Amino acid sequence: MVNVHPRAVARTAAGEHVRSGGGTILVLQPEFGMGDEPWMIVGFAWVADDHQAGLKLLEQLRLEAPPDQEEVGATSWVGWQGAMDTVFPKGSRGYWKNVAFSSLDQEVIDVLVGLASELTWQGTGIDVHHLEGAFGRVPEVATAFPNRSARYWLNVYGFWHDPSEDDRLTAFARKAYALMQPFSEEGQYVNFLGAELGPHDADAARRAYGQEKYQRLLALKDRYDPQSLPPHHNIPPTPV
């Protein structure tokens, strides 16, 4: 973990040395005992038998962004998936937005640092996922996932408990999404489209997948699910 202030801009250079990892900007919950200051958390995942090889790669990140605090160790998949269960239990409110982009230049860094400086509350986070590697080597036509060629994915999300905070916290995610549009590429993570679009928004699905994949998915939808049973963001079937 590295404190965002006052060295945030220099620390973002570490992103150029990370592949298949991610960075998160958020105000930590009191349960973590980190105080009220914003922090930048750089996550590193190594999936292989040789953990020492992963630790060796981590040294490069340490040189670029010396951590104020660090925790490295093995964890199970189940344990990782439940890491936030005590902080955001079932029934928490949430909202997400997502942007694909490929340049982490000074303009993008300025936007991210500006958004980070506004975070004074707990529960909202800004993730920068570094893709490429094995993820990018999968052929674009092999799966429905949109735009595997993007170098980065930005996720902006919030979790909270008080319904009176709905408008304020969803507005921040929408603002971050709007500020990143000048740098965005085709493709969105469909789980992050936004509840206000409803489950059958054809335009949103087309923008997320791109026209070619949308048409392929539409053909599958018409064949296997013409009644559109799943109640989530998906491809609306062709009207009869």
PDB file of C-alpha atoms in Angstrom:
ATOM      1  CA  MET A   1       0.000   0.000   0.000  1.00  0.00           C
ATOM      2  CA  VAL A   2       1.218   3.502  -0.775  1.00  0.00           C
ATOM      3  CA  ASN A   3      -0.253   6.743   0.506  1.00  0.00           C
ATOM      4  CA  VAL A   4      -1.761   8.822  -2.300  1.00  0.00           C
ATOM      5  CA  HIS A   5      -0.574  12.190  -0.948  1.00  0.00           C
ATOM      6  CA  PRO A   6       1.783  13.825  -1.717  1.00  0.00           C
ATOM      7  CA  ARG A   7       3.537  11.512  -4.211  1.00  0.00           C
ATOM      8  CA  ALA A   8       0.647  10.182  -6.280  1.00  0.00           C
ATOM      9  CA  VAL A   9       1.822  11.233  -9.741  1.00  0.00           C
ATOM     10  CA  ALA A  10       5.286   9.646  -9.426  1.00  0.00           C
ATOM     11  CA  ARG A  11       3.773   6.455  -8.096  1.00  0.00           C
ATOM     12  CA  THR A  12       1.572   5.877 -11.143  1.00  0.00           C
ATOM     13  CA  ALA A  13       4.727   5.142 -13.176  1.00  0.00           C
ATOM     14  CA  ALA A  14       4.681   1.703 -11.576  1.00  0.00           C
ATOM     15  CA  GLY A  15       1.730   0.859 -13.805  1.00  0.00           C
ATOM     16  CA  GLU A  16       3.996   0.578 -16.828  1.00  0.00           C
ATOM     17  CA  HIS A  17       5.744  -2.379 -15.179  1.00  0.00           C
ATOM     18  CA  VAL A  18       2.664  -4.339 -14.184  1.00  0.00           C
ATOM     19  CA  ARG A  19       0.947  -6.907 -16.401  1.00  0.00           C
ATOM     20  CA  SER A  20      -2.234  -8.762 -15.505  1.00  0.00           C
ATOM     21  CA  GLY A  21      -2.458  -6.874 -12.217  1.00  0.00           C
ATOM     22  CA  GLY A  22      -4.259  -3.792 -11.009  1.00  0.00           C
ATOM     23  CA  GLY A  23      -4.228  -0.691  -8.869  1.00  0.00           C
ATOM     24  CA  THR A  24      -7.058   0.526  -6.632  1.00  0.00           C
ATOM     25  CA  ILE A  25      -7.707   4.028  -5.292  1.00  0.00           C
ATOM     26  CA  LEU A  26     -10.100   4.199  -2.334  1.00  0.00           C
ATOM     27  CA  VAL A  27     -10.634   5.341   1.247  1.00  0.00           C
ATOM     28  CA  LEU A  28     -10.247   2.272   3.416  1.00  0.00           C
ATOM     29  CA  GLN A  29     -12.847   1.152   5.918  1.00  0.00           C
ATOM     30  CA  PRO A  30     -12.156   1.696   9.652  1.00  0.00           C
ATOM     31  CA  GLU A  31     -11.834  -2.077  10.036  1.00  0.00           C
ATOM     32  CA  PHE A  32      -8.486  -1.889   8.220  1.00  0.00           C
ATOM     33  CA  GLY A  33      -7.054   0.550  10.778  1.00  0.00           C
ATOM     34  CA  MET A  34      -5.497   2.813   8.114  1.00  0.00           C
ATOM     35  CA  GLY A  35      -7.049   6.140   9.149  1.00  0.00           C
ATOM     36  CA  ASP A  36      -8.960   8.582   6.944  1.00  0.00           C
ATOM     37  CA  GLU A  37      -6.331   9.441   4.293  1.00  0.00           C
ATOM     38  CA  PRO A  38      -6.740   8.101   0.738  1.00  0.00           C
ATOM     39  CA  TRP A  39      -4.341   5.299  -0.163  1.00  0.00           C
ATOM     40  CA  MET A  40      -3.325   3.701  -3.435  1.00  0.00           C
ATOM     41  CA  ILE A  41      -3.264  -0.090  -3.158  1.00  0.00           C
ATOM     42  CA  VAL A  42      -1.268  -1.955  -5.798  1.00  0.00           C
ATOM     43  CA  GLY A  43      -2.436  -5.547  -6.099  1.00  0.00           C
ATOM     44  CA  PHE A  44      -0.155  -8.280  -7.421  1.00  0.00           C
ATOM     45  CA  ALA A  45      -1.341 -11.799  -8.239  1.00  0.00           C
ATOM     46  CA  TRP A  46       0.947 -14.708  -9.095  1.00  0.00           C
ATOM     47  CA  VAL A  47      -0.730 -18.006 -10.051  1.00  0.00           C
ATOM     48  CA  ALA A  48       1.934 -20.730 -10.343  1.00  0.00           C
ATOM     49  CA  ASP A  49       3.757 -23.318  -8.280  1.00  0.00           C
ATOM     50  CA  ASP A  50       6.977 -21.286  -8.057  1.00  0.00           C
ATOM     51  CA  HIS A  51       6.116 -18.471  -5.645  1.00  0.00           C
ATOM     52  CA  GLN A  52       9.725 -17.288  -5.581  1.00  0.00           C
ATOM     53  CA  ALA A  53       9.510 -16.411  -9.271  1.00  0.00           C
ATOM     54  CA  GLY A  54       6.508 -14.219  -8.502  1.00  0.00           C
ATOM     55  CA  LEU A  55       8.306 -12.501  -5.644  1.00  0.00           C
ATOM     56  CA  LYS A  56      11.229 -11.762  -7.950  1.00  0.00           C
ATOM     57  CA  LEU A  57       8.907  -9.979 -10.380  1.00  0.00           C
ATOM     58  CA  LEU A  58       7.457  -8.006  -7.481  1.00  0.00           C
ATOM     59  CA  GLU A  59      10.876  -6.472  -6.810  1.00  0.00           C
ATOM     60  CA  GLN A  60      10.519  -4.323  -9.945  1.00  0.00           C
ATOM     61  CA  LEU A  61       7.295  -2.852  -8.611  1.00  0.00           C
ATOM     62  CA  ARG A  62       8.912  -2.174  -5.231  1.00  0.00           C
ATOM     63  CA  LEU A  63      11.681  -0.203  -6.928  1.00  0.00           C
ATOM     64  CA  GLU A  64       9.218   1.998  -8.842  1.00  0.00           C
ATOM     65  CA  ALA A  65       6.805   2.527  -5.949  1.00  0.00           C
ATOM     66  CA  PRO A  66       8.336   1.751  -2.535  1.00  0.00           C
ATOM     67  CA  PRO A  67       5.380   0.720  -0.359  1.00  0.00           C
ATOM     68  CA  ASP A  68       4.465   2.360   2.928  1.00  0.00           C
ATOM     69  CA  GLN A  69       2.944  -0.974   3.947  1.00  0.00           C
ATOM     70  CA  GLU A  70       3.009  -4.378   2.306  1.00  0.00           C
ATOM     71  CA  GLU A  71       1.353  -7.754   2.718  1.00  0.00           C
ATOM     72  CA  VAL A  72       2.328 -10.665   0.470  1.00  0.00           C
ATOM     73  CA  GLY A  73       1.232 -14.259   0.932  1.00  0.00           C
ATOM     74  CA  ALA A  74      -0.635 -17.230  -0.471  1.00  0.00           C
ATOM     75  CA  THR A  75      -4.441 -17.302  -0.359  1.00  0.00           C
ATOM     76  CA  SER A  76      -7.137 -19.625  -1.642  1.00  0.00           C
ATOM     77  CA  TRP A  77      -9.564 -18.687  -4.398  1.00  0.00           C
ATOM     78  CA  VAL A  78     -12.493 -19.006  -1.986  1.00  0.00           C
ATOM     79  CA  GLY A  79     -10.747 -16.845   0.584  1.00  0.00           C
ATOM     80  CA  TRP A  80     -10.030 -14.132  -1.978  1.00  0.00           C
ATOM     81  CA  GLN A  81     -13.633 -14.060  -3.203  1.00  0.00           C
ATOM     82  CA  GLY A  82     -14.861 -13.509   0.352  1.00  0.00           C
ATOM     83  CA  ALA A  83     -12.239 -10.930   1.326  1.00  0.00           C
ATOM     84  CA  MET A  84     -14.752  -8.062   1.561  1.00  0.00           C
ATOM     85  CA  ASP A  85     -17.735  -9.954   2.969  1.00  0.00           C
ATOM     86  CA  THR A  86     -17.466  -8.436   6.446  1.00  0.00           C
ATOM     87  CA  VAL A  87     -17.155  -4.875   5.112  1.00  0.00           C
ATOM     88  CA  PHE A  88     -19.876  -5.104   2.438  1.00  0.00           C
ATOM     89  CA  PRO A  89     -22.276  -7.858   3.513  1.00  0.00           C
ATOM     90  CA  LYS A  90     -25.195  -9.138   1.484  1.00  0.00           C
ATOM     91  CA  GLY A  91     -27.785  -6.396   1.025  1.00  0.00           C
ATOM     92  CA  SER A  92     -25.278  -3.558   0.536  1.00  0.00           C
ATOM     93  CA  ARG A  93     -26.132  -1.022  -2.155  1.00  0.00           C
ATOM     94  CA  GLY A  94     -23.774  -0.619  -5.105  1.00  0.00           C
ATOM     95  CA  TYR A  95     -23.116   1.018  -8.466  1.00  0.00           C
ATOM     96  CA  TRP A  96     -20.364   0.446 -11.076  1.00  0.00           C
ATOM     97  CA  LYS A  97     -19.017   1.948 -14.310  1.00  0.00           C
ATOM     98  CA  ASN A  98     -16.253   0.671 -16.596  1.00  0.00           C
ATOM     99  CA  VAL A  99     -13.967   2.095 -19.325  1.00  0.00           C
ATOM    100  CA  ALA A 100     -11.465   0.372 -21.650  1.00  0.00           C
ATOM    101  CA  PHE A 101      -8.365   2.398 -22.609  1.00  0.00           C
ATOM    102  CA  SER A 102      -4.757   1.821 -23.701  1.00  0.00           C
ATOM    103  CA  SER A 103      -2.685   4.845 -22.703  1.00  0.00           C
ATOM    104  CA  LEU A 104      -1.695   5.681 -19.141  1.00  0.00           C
ATOM    105  CA  ASP A 105      -0.221   9.034 -20.134  1.00  0.00           C
ATOM    106  CA  GLN A 106      -0.079  12.264 -18.158  1.00  0.00           C
ATOM    107  CA  GLU A 107      -3.599  13.337 -19.161  1.00  0.00           C
ATOM    108  CA  VAL A 108      -5.095  10.102 -17.855  1.00  0.00           C
ATOM    109  CA  ILE A 109      -2.959  10.257 -14.712  1.00  0.00           C
ATOM    110  CA  ASP A 110      -4.190  13.803 -14.049  1.00  0.00           C
ATOM    111  CA  VAL A 111      -7.811  12.640 -14.332  1.00  0.00           C
ATOM    112  CA  LEU A 112      -7.229   9.714 -11.966  1.00  0.00           C
ATOM    113  CA  VAL A 113      -5.341  11.795  -9.409  1.00  0.00           C
ATOM    114  CA  GLY A 114      -8.061  14.457  -9.567  1.00  0.00           C
ATOM    115  CA  LEU A 115     -10.743  11.865  -8.886  1.00  0.00           C
ATOM    116  CA  ALA A 116      -8.669  10.351  -6.087  1.00  0.00           C
ATOM    117  CA  SER A 117      -8.364  13.750  -4.408  1.00  0.00           C
ATOM    118  CA  GLU A 118     -12.180  13.962  -4.222  1.00  0.00           C
ATOM    119  CA  LEU A 119     -12.554  10.691  -2.350  1.00  0.00           C
ATOM    120  CA  THR A 120     -13.286  11.568   1.273  1.00  0.00           C
ATOM    121  CA  TRP A 121     -15.754   8.774   2.021  1.00  0.00           C
ATOM    122  CA  GLN A 122     -15.485   5.020   2.404  1.00  0.00           C
ATOM    123  CA  GLY A 123     -16.837   2.413   0.032  1.00  0.00           C
ATOM    124  CA  THR A 124     -16.034   3.958  -3.362  1.00  0.00           C
ATOM    125  CA  GLY A 125     -13.052   2.666  -5.330  1.00  0.00           C
ATOM    126  CA  ILE A 126     -11.253   3.306  -8.618  1.00  0.00           C
ATOM    127  CA  ASP A 127      -9.519   0.258 -10.122  1.00  0.00           C
ATOM    128  CA  VAL A 128      -7.015   0.312 -12.979  1.00  0.00           C
ATOM    129  CA  HIS A 129      -6.643  -3.233 -14.314  1.00  0.00           C
ATOM    130  CA  HIS A 130      -3.530  -3.908 -16.399  1.00  0.00           C
ATOM    131  CA  LEU A 131      -4.372  -6.481 -19.046  1.00  0.00           C
ATOM    132  CA  GLU A 132      -2.233  -7.887 -21.892  1.00  0.00           C
ATOM    133  CA  GLY A 133      -0.325 -11.120 -21.174  1.00  0.00           C
ATOM    134  CA  ALA A 134      -2.389 -14.311 -21.339  1.00  0.00           C
ATOM    135  CA  PHE A 135      -5.595 -12.276 -21.362  1.00  0.00           C
ATOM    136  CA  GLY A 136      -4.599 -10.439 -24.539  1.00  0.00           C
ATOM    137  CA  ARG A 137      -3.360 -13.538 -26.361  1.00  0.00           C
ATOM    138  CA  VAL A 138      -6.858 -15.056 -26.558  1.00  0.00           C
ATOM    139  CA  PRO A 139      -8.190 -14.394 -30.096  1.00  0.00           C
ATOM    140  CA  GLU A 140     -10.748 -11.595 -30.186  1.00  0.00           C
ATOM    141  CA  VAL A 141     -13.308 -13.836 -31.922  1.00  0.00           C
ATOM    142  CA  ALA A 142     -12.899 -16.697 -29.424  1.00  0.00           C
ATOM    143  CA  THR A 143     -15.134 -15.288 -26.672  1.00  0.00           C
ATOM    144  CA  ALA A 144     -17.865 -12.724 -26.144  1.00  0.00           C
ATOM    145  CA  PHE A 145     -15.617 -10.572 -23.960  1.00  0.00           C
ATOM    146  CA  PRO A 146     -15.211  -7.178 -25.673  1.00  0.00           C
ATOM    147  CA  ASN A 147     -11.871  -5.683 -26.742  1.00  0.00           C
ATOM    148  CA  ARG A 148      -9.102  -7.920 -25.421  1.00  0.00           C
ATOM    149  CA  SER A 149      -6.578  -5.633 -27.112  1.00  0.00           C
ATOM    150  CA  ALA A 150      -7.115  -2.808 -24.588  1.00  0.00           C
ATOM    151  CA  ARG A 151      -4.114  -2.373 -22.262  1.00  0.00           C
ATOM    152  CA  TYR A 152      -6.181  -1.165 -19.304  1.00  0.00           C
ATOM    153  CA  TRP A 153      -9.675  -1.372 -17.865  1.00  0.00           C
ATOM    154  CA  LEU A 154     -10.920   1.244 -15.411  1.00  0.00           C
ATOM    155  CA  ASN A 155     -13.588   0.214 -12.915  1.00  0.00           C
ATOM    156  CA  VAL A 156     -15.310   2.810 -10.735  1.00  0.00           C
ATOM    157  CA  TYR A 157     -17.568   1.346  -8.085  1.00  0.00           C
ATOM    158  CA  GLY A 158     -19.243   2.176  -4.813  1.00  0.00           C
ATOM    159  CA  PHE A 159     -20.822   0.218  -1.974  1.00  0.00           C
ATOM    160  CA  TRP A 160     -22.903   1.741   0.790  1.00  0.00           C
ATOM    161  CA  HIS A 161     -25.773   1.006   3.162  1.00  0.00           C
ATOM    162  CA  ASP A 162     -27.829   4.233   3.389  1.00  0.00           C
ATOM    163  CA  PRO A 163     -30.403   4.692   0.557  1.00  0.00           C
ATOM    164  CA  SER A 164     -30.154   8.477   0.961  1.00  0.00           C
ATOM    165  CA  GLU A 165     -26.619   8.251  -0.491  1.00  0.00           C
ATOM    166  CA  ASP A 166     -27.799   6.723  -3.784  1.00  0.00           C
ATOM    167  CA  ASP A 167     -27.776   9.904  -5.866  1.00  0.00           C
ATOM    168  CA  ARG A 168     -24.470  11.290  -4.578  1.00  0.00           C
ATOM    169  CA  LEU A 169     -22.470   8.100  -4.914  1.00  0.00           C
ATOM    170  CA  THR A 170     -23.831   7.036  -8.290  1.00  0.00           C
ATOM    171  CA  ALA A 171     -23.123  10.578  -9.544  1.00  0.00           C
ATOM    172  CA  PHE A 172     -19.428  10.221  -8.673  1.00  0.00           C
ATOM    173  CA  ALA A 173     -19.142   6.994 -10.674  1.00  0.00           C
ATOM    174  CA  ARG A 174     -20.880   8.619 -13.650  1.00  0.00           C
ATOM    175  CA  LYS A 175     -18.577  11.635 -13.408  1.00  0.00           C
ATOM    176  CA  ALA A 176     -15.481   9.415 -13.462  1.00  0.00           C
ATOM    177  CA  TYR A 177     -16.885   7.533 -16.446  1.00  0.00           C
ATOM    178  CA  ALA A 178     -17.553  10.794 -18.308  1.00  0.00           C
ATOM    179  CA  LEU A 179     -14.072  12.200 -17.603  1.00  0.00           C
ATOM    180  CA  MET A 180     -12.484   9.053 -19.057  1.00  0.00           C
ATOM    181  CA  GLN A 181     -14.494   9.090 -22.289  1.00  0.00           C
ATOM    182  CA  PRO A 182     -11.872  11.103 -24.269  1.00  0.00           C
ATOM    183  CA  PHE A 183      -9.438   8.211 -23.680  1.00  0.00           C
ATOM    184  CA  SER A 184     -11.874   5.310 -24.008  1.00  0.00           C
ATOM    185  CA  GLU A 185     -11.980   2.501 -26.559  1.00  0.00           C
ATOM    186  CA  GLU A 186     -14.743   0.197 -27.715  1.00  0.00           C
ATOM    187  CA  GLY A 187     -15.917  -2.324 -25.177  1.00  0.00           C
ATOM    188  CA  GLN A 188     -17.421  -2.368 -21.698  1.00  0.00           C
ATOM    189  CA  TYR A 189     -17.756  -5.003 -19.012  1.00  0.00           C
ATOM    190  CA  VAL A 190     -21.474  -5.772 -19.184  1.00  0.00           C
ATOM    191  CA  ASN A 191     -21.816  -6.269 -15.412  1.00  0.00           C
ATOM    192  CA  PHE A 192     -20.918  -2.581 -15.063  1.00  0.00           C
ATOM    193  CA  LEU A 193     -23.413  -1.060 -17.491  1.00  0.00           C
ATOM    194  CA  GLY A 194     -25.533   0.507 -14.758  1.00  0.00           C
ATOM    195  CA  ALA A 195     -28.864  -0.521 -13.292  1.00  0.00           C
ATOM    196  CA  GLU A 196     -30.654   2.484 -14.776  1.00  0.00           C
ATOM    197  CA  LEU A 197     -30.332   0.987 -18.273  1.00  0.00           C
ATOM    198  CA  GLY A 198     -32.569  -1.975 -17.471  1.00  0.00           C
ATOM    199  CA  PRO A 199     -31.959  -5.592 -18.508  1.00  0.00           C
ATOM    200  CA  HIS A 200     -32.917  -5.218 -22.180  1.00  0.00           C
ATOM    201  CA  ASP A 201     -31.181  -2.079 -23.446  1.00  0.00           C
ATOM    202  CA  ALA A 202     -30.118  -3.033 -26.987  1.00  0.00           C
ATOM    203  CA  ASP A 203     -28.071   0.130 -27.590  1.00  0.00           C
ATOM    204  CA  ALA A 204     -26.067  -0.378 -24.392  1.00  0.00           C
ATOM    205  CA  ALA A 205     -25.398  -4.025 -25.247  1.00  0.00           C
ATOM    206  CA  ARG A 206     -24.333  -3.095 -28.782  1.00  0.00           C
ATOM    207  CA  ARG A 207     -21.895  -0.481 -27.475  1.00  0.00           C
ATOM    208  CA  ALA A 208     -20.495  -2.914 -24.925  1.00  0.00           C
ATOM    209  CA  TYR A 209     -19.876  -5.828 -27.287  1.00  0.00           C
ATOM    210  CA  GLY A 210     -19.325  -4.047 -30.591  1.00  0.00           C
ATOM    211  CA  GLN A 211     -21.500  -4.607 -33.656  1.00  0.00           C
ATOM    212  CA  GLU A 212     -19.868  -7.853 -34.872  1.00  0.00           C
ATOM    213  CA  LYS A 213     -20.039  -9.666 -31.536  1.00  0.00           C
ATOM    214  CA  TYR A 214     -23.477  -8.252 -30.872  1.00  0.00           C
ATOM    215  CA  GLN A 215     -24.822  -9.840 -34.070  1.00  0.00           C
ATOM    216  CA  ARG A 216     -23.255 -13.208 -33.209  1.00  0.00           C
ATOM    217  CA  LEU A 217     -24.712 -13.089 -29.706  1.00  0.00           C
ATOM    218  CA  LEU A 218     -28.094 -12.009 -31.044  1.00  0.00           C
ATOM    219  CA  ALA A 219     -28.212 -15.105 -33.270  1.00  0.00           C
ATOM    220  CA  LEU A 220     -27.469 -17.295 -30.237  1.00  0.00           C
ATOM    221  CA  LYS A 221     -30.051 -15.429 -28.166  1.00  0.00           C
ATOM    222  CA  ASP A 222     -32.771 -15.947 -30.762  1.00  0.00           C
ATOM    223  CA  ARG A 223     -31.941 -19.649 -30.977  1.00  0.00           C
ATOM    224  CA  TYR A 224     -31.555 -20.591 -27.317  1.00  0.00           C
ATOM    225  CA  ASP A 225     -33.302 -17.887 -25.258  1.00  0.00           C
ATOM    226  CA  PRO A 226     -35.960 -16.124 -27.350  1.00  0.00           C
ATOM    227  CA  GLN A 227     -37.977 -15.314 -24.197  1.00  0.00           C
ATOM    228  CA  SER A 228     -34.949 -13.664 -22.521  1.00  0.00           C
ATOM    229  CA  LEU A 229     -35.237 -15.466 -19.197  1.00  0.00           C
ATOM    230  CA  PRO A 230     -32.098 -14.241 -17.326  1.00  0.00           C
ATOM    231  CA  PRO A 231     -33.010 -11.009 -15.440  1.00  0.00           C
ATOM    232  CA  HIS A 232     -29.718  -9.180 -16.051  1.00  0.00           C
ATOM    233  CA  HIS A 233     -27.958  -7.111 -18.712  1.00  0.00           C
ATOM    234  CA  ASN A 234     -27.976  -9.239 -21.832  1.00  0.00           C
ATOM    235  CA  ILE A 235     -28.756  -9.291 -25.544  1.00  0.00           C
ATOM    236  CA  PRO A 236     -32.436  -8.502 -26.176  1.00  0.00           C
ATOM    237  CA  PRO A 237     -33.963 -11.084 -28.561  1.00  0.00           C
ATOM    238  CA  THR A 238     -35.171 -10.069 -32.001  1.00  0.00           C
ATOM    239  CA  PRO A 239     -38.794  -8.832 -31.737  1.00  0.00           C
ATOM    240  CA  VAL A 240     -41.285 -11.310 -33.171  1.00  0.00           C
TER     241      VAL A 240
END
